[in-house]
Amino acid sequence: MAESVFKNVESAAPIEVFQLTKLFTDCQSPNKVNLGVGAYRDEDGKPWVLPVVRAAELQMANDKTLNHEYLPVAGLPDFRVAANRLMLGPDHKAIVENRVEGFQALGGTGALRLAAAFLKNVLNFDIAYVSAPTWENHKGVFKSAGFSEIREYRYWNSETRDLNFTGMLEDLSNAPPNAVIILHAVAHNPTGVDLNQEQWKQICSLCKEKKLFVLLDCAYQGFASGSLDADGWASRYFAEQDIDLFIAQSFSKNFGLYNERIGNLIVVTRDPKKLPEIRSQLEIQIRVMWSNPPNHGGRIVTTVLNNNAYFEDWKSQIETMAKRIIKMRHELVDNLKKLGTPGNWDHIIKQIGMFSYTGLNAKQVEYMKSKNVFLLNSGRISMAGLNSKNVAYVAKTIDEA
């Protein structure tokens, strides 16, 4: 038999978060806990389909006017308009001045990949900055788009378990013009540490002064604090500042539509006259990547955002998710304090969103895995994996570690 052309293909390193899920699934212990997966779980540790999503799907299933024809290349028009307004607010000056366009994408990752392709292929940008640490896929997405340099700016202070704002400012001050700066708009992943409003203003002013291109990654609007407006503050502020920017918007978390891959790339431009050209170039990038976006997830989001009753239900259900996660932060810290666990754990309460950078080291993480508590080697945990039935056990395992 002739040798296979694939004979020299080597196994890639496993994707850590999905490997953890497999370990959790294969584990037979009744005490097993999955703190790796970035998806919401209810008090029973089960996935939660939002009731408003069920209602929208039933309405769609009974609507005989819907079909499975191709969408426009840029996506469902009603979805894009509604998503833009959700992110920026319906009366935002960039929307009023017609300086905003949206492009339906395959989740937040697809929006990032589309942005990276445009920035590289059309604007010839070649350097991108990500926070240290950042969501693991940021580097891979920009590398795959052809960026030759992915640099880091300081963000996490491991000693104080808080933001290293001085280091962040210094590193961005040294970035060259036209570098792409990827910023987490809310609920920083993996640390859970966000900038305050004054710090956001300083970063925005710096990026404007240094001619740095801002790409805001917003995966958790409403999901972090329970308020769409509070979680959208940074994106709205940047869009007011007379700069060009991109916002990668995801509906995986706040709608629970993880496997529908529904996202939106928002373009805010200083010059509305250039939107037709920008649109044409982004449509070319879409054409060679996924050709045409899927309908189902976009239709669900559109149905909810454009129906006042559904919209109010959705906001309430977002608040339910956010409040449960906030409650778990407090319960975990309360249990650690009861046990007298060494160190100060208040950073877990101060952090926001789905994740917490606990400060646990690799050896401590390995011990926890041996006790069937599964988390990333970095010490990042998903707060959504905690509930009233397992939080005491997790605290006990952390205490032992």
Tab-separated table of C-alpha atoms in Angstrom:
chain	number	residue	atom	x	y	z
A	1	MET	CA	0.000	0.000	0.000
A	2	ALA	CA	1.309	3.477	-0.921
A	3	GLU	CA	2.209	5.804	1.908
A	4	SER	CA	-0.530	8.194	3.009
A	5	VAL	CA	-0.034	11.879	2.348
A	6	PHE	CA	-1.018	12.310	5.999
A	7	LYS	CA	1.825	10.146	7.315
A	8	ASN	CA	3.654	13.027	9.034
A	9	VAL	CA	0.586	14.611	10.633
A	10	GLU	CA	1.066	14.836	14.389
A	11	SER	CA	-1.567	15.142	17.074
A	12	ALA	CA	-2.311	18.702	18.122
A	13	ALA	CA	-2.449	19.595	21.774
A	14	PRO	CA	-5.949	18.979	23.149
A	15	ILE	CA	-8.228	21.978	23.695
A	16	GLU	CA	-8.057	22.210	27.466
A	17	VAL	CA	-11.610	23.273	28.260
A	18	PHE	CA	-13.146	20.500	26.129
A	19	GLN	CA	-10.705	17.958	27.518
A	20	LEU	CA	-11.896	18.908	31.009
A	21	THR	CA	-15.488	18.319	29.982
A	22	LYS	CA	-14.572	14.837	28.768
A	23	LEU	CA	-12.773	14.088	32.037
A	24	PHE	CA	-15.835	15.265	33.927
A	25	THR	CA	-18.198	13.191	31.776
A	26	ASP	CA	-16.068	10.065	32.163
A	27	CYS	CA	-15.683	10.515	35.931
A	28	GLN	CA	-17.895	8.203	38.014
A	29	SER	CA	-17.624	10.102	41.306
A	30	PRO	CA	-20.916	11.424	42.740
A	31	ASN	CA	-18.976	14.473	43.952
A	32	LYS	CA	-17.576	15.476	40.569
A	33	VAL	CA	-17.742	19.181	39.657
A	34	ASN	CA	-17.048	20.818	36.293
A	35	LEU	CA	-15.662	24.332	36.785
A	36	GLY	CA	-14.145	24.521	33.314
A	37	VAL	CA	-16.973	24.897	30.838
A	38	GLY	CA	-17.934	28.459	29.915
A	39	ALA	CA	-21.666	27.875	29.834
A	40	TYR	CA	-24.403	28.716	32.303
A	41	ARG	CA	-25.716	25.991	34.573
A	42	ASP	CA	-28.769	26.160	36.830
A	43	GLU	CA	-28.968	25.303	40.523
A	44	ASP	CA	-29.100	21.605	39.610
A	45	GLY	CA	-25.992	21.847	37.447
A	46	LYS	CA	-28.021	21.476	34.238
A	47	PRO	CA	-28.009	23.566	31.049
A	48	TRP	CA	-30.839	26.117	31.055
A	49	VAL	CA	-32.765	26.938	27.912
A	50	LEU	CA	-34.201	30.381	28.545
A	51	PRO	CA	-38.031	30.257	28.578
A	52	VAL	CA	-38.175	33.240	26.228
A	53	VAL	CA	-36.018	31.313	23.743
A	54	ARG	CA	-38.471	28.384	23.899
A	55	ALA	CA	-41.350	30.799	23.277
A	56	ALA	CA	-39.608	32.403	20.307
A	57	GLU	CA	-38.799	29.012	18.788
A	58	LEU	CA	-42.422	27.894	19.086
A	59	GLN	CA	-43.563	31.085	17.396
A	60	MET	CA	-41.035	30.558	14.614
A	61	ALA	CA	-42.031	26.914	14.146
A	62	ASN	CA	-45.658	27.964	13.609
A	63	ASP	CA	-44.847	30.829	11.242
A	64	LYS	CA	-45.598	29.491	7.744
A	65	THR	CA	-44.022	32.543	6.113
A	66	LEU	CA	-40.510	31.549	7.216
A	67	ASN	CA	-38.304	29.528	4.887
A	68	HIS	CA	-34.735	28.306	4.509
A	69	GLU	CA	-33.554	30.545	1.703
A	70	TYR	CA	-30.130	32.180	1.848
A	71	LEU	CA	-29.860	35.297	3.959
A	72	PRO	CA	-28.044	38.391	2.691
A	73	VAL	CA	-24.279	37.879	2.944
A	74	ALA	CA	-24.085	40.391	5.822
A	75	GLY	CA	-26.870	38.556	7.639
A	76	LEU	CA	-30.473	39.031	8.659
A	77	PRO	CA	-31.116	42.803	8.406
A	78	ASP	CA	-33.551	42.956	11.343
A	79	PHE	CA	-31.064	41.061	13.502
A	80	ARG	CA	-28.195	43.397	12.682
A	81	VAL	CA	-30.218	46.546	13.400
A	82	ALA	CA	-31.586	45.148	16.667
A	83	ALA	CA	-28.187	43.870	17.806
A	84	ASN	CA	-26.515	47.211	17.095
A	85	ARG	CA	-29.185	49.056	19.059
A	86	LEU	CA	-28.900	46.628	21.954
A	87	MET	CA	-25.166	47.140	22.225
A	88	LEU	CA	-25.030	50.903	21.801
A	89	GLY	CA	-28.508	51.985	22.857
A	90	PRO	CA	-31.164	53.081	20.334
A	91	ASP	CA	-30.398	56.796	20.702
A	92	HIS	CA	-26.612	56.540	20.583
A	93	LYS	CA	-25.149	59.350	18.511
A	94	ALA	CA	-23.220	56.966	16.260
A	95	ILE	CA	-26.510	55.274	15.313
A	96	VAL	CA	-28.370	58.571	14.899
A	97	GLU	CA	-25.552	59.823	12.662
A	98	ASN	CA	-25.660	56.610	10.559
A	99	ARG	CA	-22.059	55.684	11.371
A	100	VAL	CA	-22.808	52.104	12.455
A	101	GLU	CA	-23.150	48.846	10.538
A	102	GLY	CA	-23.501	45.267	11.761
A	103	PHE	CA	-22.436	41.987	10.181
A	104	GLN	CA	-23.926	38.713	11.382
A	105	ALA	CA	-21.183	36.276	12.334
A	106	LEU	CA	-20.661	32.755	13.652
A	107	GLY	CA	-20.733	33.655	17.330
A	108	GLY	CA	-18.336	36.051	18.987
A	109	THR	CA	-15.432	34.010	17.614
A	110	GLY	CA	-16.704	34.496	14.072
A	111	ALA	CA	-17.039	38.235	14.663
A	112	LEU	CA	-13.424	38.351	15.868
A	113	ARG	CA	-12.238	36.292	12.899
A	114	LEU	CA	-14.100	38.525	10.466
A	115	ALA	CA	-12.596	41.616	12.086
A	116	ALA	CA	-9.112	40.112	11.935
A	117	ALA	CA	-9.516	39.224	8.237
A	118	PHE	CA	-10.621	42.746	7.344
A	119	LEU	CA	-7.904	44.399	9.416
A	120	LYS	CA	-5.210	42.223	7.841
A	121	ASN	CA	-6.414	41.881	4.254
A	122	VAL	CA	-7.939	45.321	3.687
A	123	LEU	CA	-6.148	47.669	6.087
A	124	ASN	CA	-2.830	45.730	6.132
A	125	PHE	CA	-2.554	45.818	9.924
A	126	ASP	CA	-0.094	43.239	11.219
A	127	ILE	CA	0.326	43.676	14.985
A	128	ALA	CA	-2.317	42.818	17.579
A	129	TYR	CA	-2.203	43.252	21.351
A	130	VAL	CA	-4.041	40.994	23.799
A	131	SER	CA	-4.210	41.173	27.576
A	132	ALA	CA	-1.986	38.957	29.712
A	133	PRO	CA	-3.824	36.701	30.317
A	134	THR	CA	-6.612	36.658	27.753
A	135	TRP	CA	-9.192	34.268	26.337
A	136	GLU	CA	-7.059	31.550	24.763
A	137	ASN	CA	-8.648	31.853	21.314
A	138	HIS	CA	-7.736	35.518	20.766
A	139	LYS	CA	-4.179	34.680	19.773
A	140	GLY	CA	-5.195	31.780	17.559
A	141	VAL	CA	-7.829	33.791	15.711
A	142	PHE	CA	-5.420	36.584	14.820
A	143	LYS	CA	-2.612	34.199	13.926
A	144	SER	CA	-4.945	32.328	11.592
A	145	ALA	CA	-5.827	35.644	9.928
A	146	GLY	CA	-2.154	36.190	9.110
A	147	PHE	CA	-1.056	38.645	11.807
A	148	SER	CA	2.686	38.178	12.194
A	149	GLU	CA	2.925	39.606	15.720
A	150	ILE	CA	0.662	38.977	18.687
A	151	ARG	CA	1.921	40.986	21.635
A	152	GLU	CA	0.679	41.161	25.205
A	153	TYR	CA	-0.106	44.077	27.463
A	154	ARG	CA	0.029	43.615	31.213
A	155	TYR	CA	-3.353	43.164	32.864
A	156	TRP	CA	-3.413	40.756	35.820
A	157	ASN	CA	-1.411	41.408	38.973
A	158	SER	CA	-0.884	37.954	40.496
A	159	GLU	CA	0.301	39.378	43.820
A	160	THR	CA	-2.727	41.580	44.480
A	161	ARG	CA	-5.070	39.420	42.383
A	162	ASP	CA	-6.325	42.573	40.724
A	163	LEU	CA	-5.768	44.811	37.717
A	164	ASN	CA	-2.254	45.952	36.792
A	165	PHE	CA	-3.461	49.228	35.324
A	166	THR	CA	-0.075	50.944	35.443
A	167	GLY	CA	1.479	48.120	33.418
A	168	MET	CA	-1.429	48.161	30.975
A	169	LEU	CA	-1.032	51.888	30.343
A	170	GLU	CA	2.710	51.576	29.906
A	171	ASP	CA	2.503	48.702	27.434
A	172	LEU	CA	-0.204	50.344	25.315
A	173	SER	CA	1.751	53.621	25.370
A	174	ASN	CA	4.620	51.768	23.687
A	175	ALA	CA	2.444	50.190	20.992
A	176	PRO	CA	3.087	51.383	17.410
A	177	PRO	CA	0.397	53.248	15.416
A	178	ASN	CA	-2.195	51.032	13.721
A	179	ALA	CA	-1.655	48.192	16.167
A	180	VAL	CA	-4.934	46.425	16.936
A	181	ILE	CA	-5.774	46.531	20.643
A	182	ILE	CA	-8.180	43.817	21.774
A	183	LEU	CA	-10.058	44.900	24.896
A	184	HIS	CA	-12.621	42.896	26.881
A	185	ALA	CA	-15.623	45.228	27.057
A	186	VAL	CA	-17.077	43.624	30.201
A	187	ALA	CA	-16.444	40.576	32.409
A	188	HIS	CA	-12.821	39.998	31.418
A	189	ASN	CA	-12.124	36.373	30.551
A	190	PRO	CA	-10.362	34.719	32.354
A	191	THR	CA	-9.759	37.064	35.299
A	192	GLY	CA	-13.183	38.545	35.982
A	193	VAL	CA	-11.406	41.865	36.659
A	194	ASP	CA	-12.718	44.914	34.794
A	195	LEU	CA	-11.595	48.508	34.429
A	196	ASN	CA	-13.650	51.170	36.154
A	197	GLN	CA	-15.137	54.018	34.122
A	198	GLU	CA	-12.275	56.437	34.763
A	199	GLN	CA	-9.748	53.803	33.697
A	200	TRP	CA	-11.749	53.098	30.540
A	201	LYS	CA	-11.640	56.803	29.720
A	202	GLN	CA	-7.858	56.851	30.120
A	203	ILE	CA	-7.440	53.816	27.862
A	204	CYS	CA	-9.730	55.323	25.221
A	205	SER	CA	-7.848	58.630	25.289
A	206	LEU	CA	-4.528	56.805	24.991
A	207	CYS	CA	-5.698	54.702	22.029
A	208	LYS	CA	-6.999	57.799	20.276
A	209	GLU	CA	-3.780	59.734	20.915
A	210	LYS	CA	-1.510	56.865	19.799
A	211	LYS	CA	-3.677	55.998	16.757
A	212	LEU	CA	-4.308	52.464	17.997
A	213	PHE	CA	-7.235	50.547	16.486
A	214	VAL	CA	-9.650	49.329	19.155
A	215	LEU	CA	-11.461	46.010	18.914
A	216	LEU	CA	-13.836	45.529	21.844
A	217	ASP	CA	-14.794	41.921	22.563
A	218	CYS	CA	-18.223	41.974	24.241
A	219	ALA	CA	-19.399	38.459	25.056
A	220	TYR	CA	-21.344	39.134	28.268
A	221	GLN	CA	-23.651	42.124	27.897
A	222	GLY	CA	-26.330	41.795	30.592
A	223	PHE	CA	-24.889	38.513	31.758
A	224	ALA	CA	-22.231	40.095	33.973
A	225	SER	CA	-24.161	42.516	36.189
A	226	GLY	CA	-27.720	41.772	35.115
A	227	SER	CA	-27.953	45.201	33.442
A	228	LEU	CA	-27.650	45.623	29.679
A	229	ASP	CA	-26.835	49.304	30.091
A	230	ALA	CA	-24.161	48.840	32.768
A	231	ASP	CA	-22.449	46.054	30.832
A	232	GLY	CA	-22.580	48.043	27.608
A	233	TRP	CA	-21.029	51.175	29.126
A	234	ALA	CA	-17.486	50.776	27.775
A	235	SER	CA	-18.667	49.967	24.240
A	236	ARG	CA	-21.024	52.943	24.248
A	237	TYR	CA	-18.362	55.287	25.588
A	238	PHE	CA	-15.770	54.303	22.984
A	239	ALA	CA	-18.337	54.684	20.193
A	240	GLU	CA	-18.965	58.286	21.320
A	241	GLN	CA	-15.328	59.339	21.062
A	242	ASP	CA	-14.956	60.119	17.360
A	243	ILE	CA	-12.794	57.095	16.586
A	244	ASP	CA	-13.090	54.142	14.226
A	245	LEU	CA	-13.560	50.830	16.034
A	246	PHE	CA	-14.974	47.322	15.901
A	247	ILE	CA	-17.112	45.588	18.524
A	248	ALA	CA	-17.376	41.791	18.460
A	249	GLN	CA	-20.757	40.948	19.975
A	250	SER	CA	-21.857	37.481	21.110
A	251	PHE	CA	-25.263	36.056	22.038
A	252	SER	CA	-23.954	32.703	23.243
A	253	LYS	CA	-24.029	33.583	26.941
A	254	ASN	CA	-26.835	36.099	27.357
A	255	PHE	CA	-29.268	34.053	25.235
A	256	GLY	CA	-27.853	30.625	26.087
A	257	LEU	CA	-27.459	29.992	22.340
A	258	TYR	CA	-24.050	28.338	22.572
A	259	ASN	CA	-24.434	25.923	19.669
A	260	GLU	CA	-26.341	28.280	17.366
A	261	ARG	CA	-23.203	30.407	16.796
A	262	ILE	CA	-24.875	33.783	16.679
A	263	GLY	CA	-22.742	36.907	16.856
A	264	ASN	CA	-22.412	40.321	15.287
A	265	LEU	CA	-19.460	42.446	14.215
A	266	ILE	CA	-20.311	46.093	14.804
A	267	VAL	CA	-18.406	48.661	12.769
A	268	VAL	CA	-18.347	52.236	14.048
A	269	THR	CA	-16.760	54.691	11.637
A	270	ARG	CA	-15.962	58.390	11.897
A	271	ASP	CA	-16.959	58.828	8.247
A	272	PRO	CA	-20.442	57.501	7.328
A	273	LYS	CA	-19.699	58.060	3.641
A	274	LYS	CA	-17.242	55.142	3.760
A	275	LEU	CA	-19.779	52.597	5.020
A	276	PRO	CA	-20.664	51.278	1.514
A	277	GLU	CA	-17.011	50.509	0.811
A	278	ILE	CA	-16.493	48.980	4.265
A	279	ARG	CA	-19.615	46.859	3.781
A	280	SER	CA	-18.495	45.629	0.369
A	281	GLN	CA	-15.077	44.578	1.679
A	282	LEU	CA	-16.484	42.834	4.747
A	283	GLU	CA	-18.951	40.937	2.557
A	284	ILE	CA	-16.020	39.672	0.477
A	285	GLN	CA	-14.314	38.422	3.663
A	286	ILE	CA	-17.556	36.692	4.718
A	287	ARG	CA	-17.979	35.132	1.286
A	288	VAL	CA	-14.655	33.278	1.454
A	289	MET	CA	-15.031	32.187	5.096
A	290	TRP	CA	-18.629	31.011	5.632
A	291	SER	CA	-20.360	32.375	2.533
A	292	ASN	CA	-23.716	32.900	4.257
A	293	PRO	CA	-24.737	32.993	7.940
A	294	PRO	CA	-27.141	30.541	9.597
A	295	ASN	CA	-30.693	31.663	10.187
A	296	HIS	CA	-32.036	29.994	13.336
A	297	GLY	CA	-30.056	31.740	16.082
A	298	GLY	CA	-30.326	35.110	14.389
A	299	ARG	CA	-34.073	34.699	14.033
A	300	ILE	CA	-34.446	33.845	17.736
A	301	VAL	CA	-32.519	36.947	18.816
A	302	THR	CA	-34.425	39.127	16.361
A	303	THR	CA	-37.794	37.804	17.552
A	304	VAL	CA	-36.962	38.528	21.189
A	305	LEU	CA	-35.363	41.934	20.705
A	306	ASN	CA	-38.202	43.215	18.507
A	307	ASN	CA	-41.065	42.062	20.771
A	308	ASN	CA	-41.565	44.224	23.862
A	309	ALA	CA	-43.029	41.427	25.991
A	310	TYR	CA	-40.309	38.964	25.011
A	311	PHE	CA	-37.651	41.611	25.553
A	312	GLU	CA	-38.812	42.290	29.108
A	313	ASP	CA	-38.924	38.536	29.820
A	314	TRP	CA	-35.403	38.170	28.456
A	315	LYS	CA	-34.042	40.965	30.643
A	316	SER	CA	-35.557	39.268	33.679
A	317	GLN	CA	-34.025	35.921	32.727
A	318	ILE	CA	-30.591	37.512	32.203
A	319	GLU	CA	-30.890	38.984	35.686
A	320	THR	CA	-31.729	35.534	37.052
A	321	MET	CA	-28.494	34.116	35.606
A	322	ALA	CA	-26.358	37.046	36.733
A	323	LYS	CA	-27.746	37.036	40.274
A	324	ARG	CA	-27.195	33.301	40.686
A	325	ILE	CA	-23.555	33.641	39.678
A	326	ILE	CA	-23.054	36.596	42.031
A	327	LYS	CA	-24.638	34.555	44.816
A	328	MET	CA	-22.221	31.689	44.147
A	329	ARG	CA	-19.265	34.056	44.470
A	330	HIS	CA	-20.411	35.017	47.947
A	331	GLU	CA	-21.192	31.448	48.998
A	332	LEU	CA	-17.784	30.196	47.885
A	333	VAL	CA	-15.966	32.934	49.801
A	334	ASP	CA	-18.183	32.438	52.872
A	335	ASN	CA	-17.318	28.743	52.902
A	336	LEU	CA	-13.598	29.439	52.506
A	337	LYS	CA	-13.711	31.881	55.411
A	338	LYS	CA	-15.556	29.363	57.603
A	339	LEU	CA	-12.815	26.841	56.887
A	340	GLY	CA	-10.098	29.377	57.686
A	341	THR	CA	-8.516	28.802	54.278
A	342	PRO	CA	-5.142	30.606	54.066
A	343	GLY	CA	-5.099	33.866	52.155
A	344	ASN	CA	-7.613	36.566	51.326
A	345	TRP	CA	-10.360	35.454	48.944
A	346	ASP	CA	-12.258	38.725	48.603
A	347	HIS	CA	-11.056	39.068	45.009
A	348	ILE	CA	-13.582	36.383	44.040
A	349	ILE	CA	-16.416	38.668	45.182
A	350	LYS	CA	-14.925	41.739	43.511
A	351	GLN	CA	-14.601	39.992	40.164
A	352	ILE	CA	-17.522	39.970	37.736
A	353	GLY	CA	-19.053	37.679	35.152
A	354	MET	CA	-18.856	33.963	34.568
A	355	PHE	CA	-15.209	33.412	35.485
A	356	SER	CA	-12.882	33.885	38.409
A	357	TYR	CA	-9.119	33.828	38.369
A	358	THR	CA	-8.718	32.206	41.763
A	359	GLY	CA	-4.945	32.489	42.151
A	360	LEU	CA	-4.605	28.715	42.584
A	361	ASN	CA	-1.328	27.426	41.164
A	362	ALA	CA	-0.799	24.430	38.880
A	363	LYS	CA	0.062	22.044	41.733
A	364	GLN	CA	-3.069	23.043	43.632
A	365	VAL	CA	-5.154	22.600	40.494
A	366	GLU	CA	-3.791	19.083	40.047
A	367	TYR	CA	-4.789	18.235	43.601
A	368	MET	CA	-8.313	19.497	42.958
A	369	LYS	CA	-8.573	17.411	39.817
A	370	SER	CA	-7.535	14.370	41.869
A	371	LYS	CA	-10.590	15.133	44.023
A	372	ASN	CA	-12.780	15.292	40.876
A	373	VAL	CA	-13.079	19.080	40.816
A	374	PHE	CA	-12.177	19.981	37.238
A	375	LEU	CA	-10.778	23.434	36.399
A	376	LEU	CA	-8.242	24.979	34.053
A	377	ASN	CA	-4.533	24.754	34.885
A	378	SER	CA	-4.452	28.557	35.172
A	379	GLY	CA	-6.739	28.368	38.203
A	380	ARG	CA	-9.651	29.891	36.310
A	381	ILE	CA	-13.031	28.584	37.391
A	382	SER	CA	-16.490	28.997	35.915
A	383	MET	CA	-18.728	30.320	38.664
A	384	ALA	CA	-21.724	28.895	36.797
A	385	GLY	CA	-20.483	25.384	37.664
A	386	LEU	CA	-21.095	26.076	41.355
A	387	ASN	CA	-24.396	25.533	43.120
A	388	SER	CA	-25.670	25.132	46.666
A	389	LYS	CA	-25.129	21.361	46.485
A	390	ASN	CA	-21.435	21.445	45.546
A	391	VAL	CA	-20.042	24.784	46.750
A	392	ALA	CA	-19.085	23.465	50.203
A	393	TYR	CA	-17.227	20.522	48.646
A	394	VAL	CA	-15.377	22.840	46.231
A	395	ALA	CA	-14.409	25.135	49.116
A	396	LYS	CA	-13.187	22.159	51.133
A	397	THR	CA	-11.072	20.983	48.189
A	398	ILE	CA	-9.587	24.461	47.731
A	399	ASP	CA	-8.829	24.564	51.449
A	400	GLU	CA	-7.038	21.225	51.259
A	401	ALA	CA	-5.138	22.307	48.133
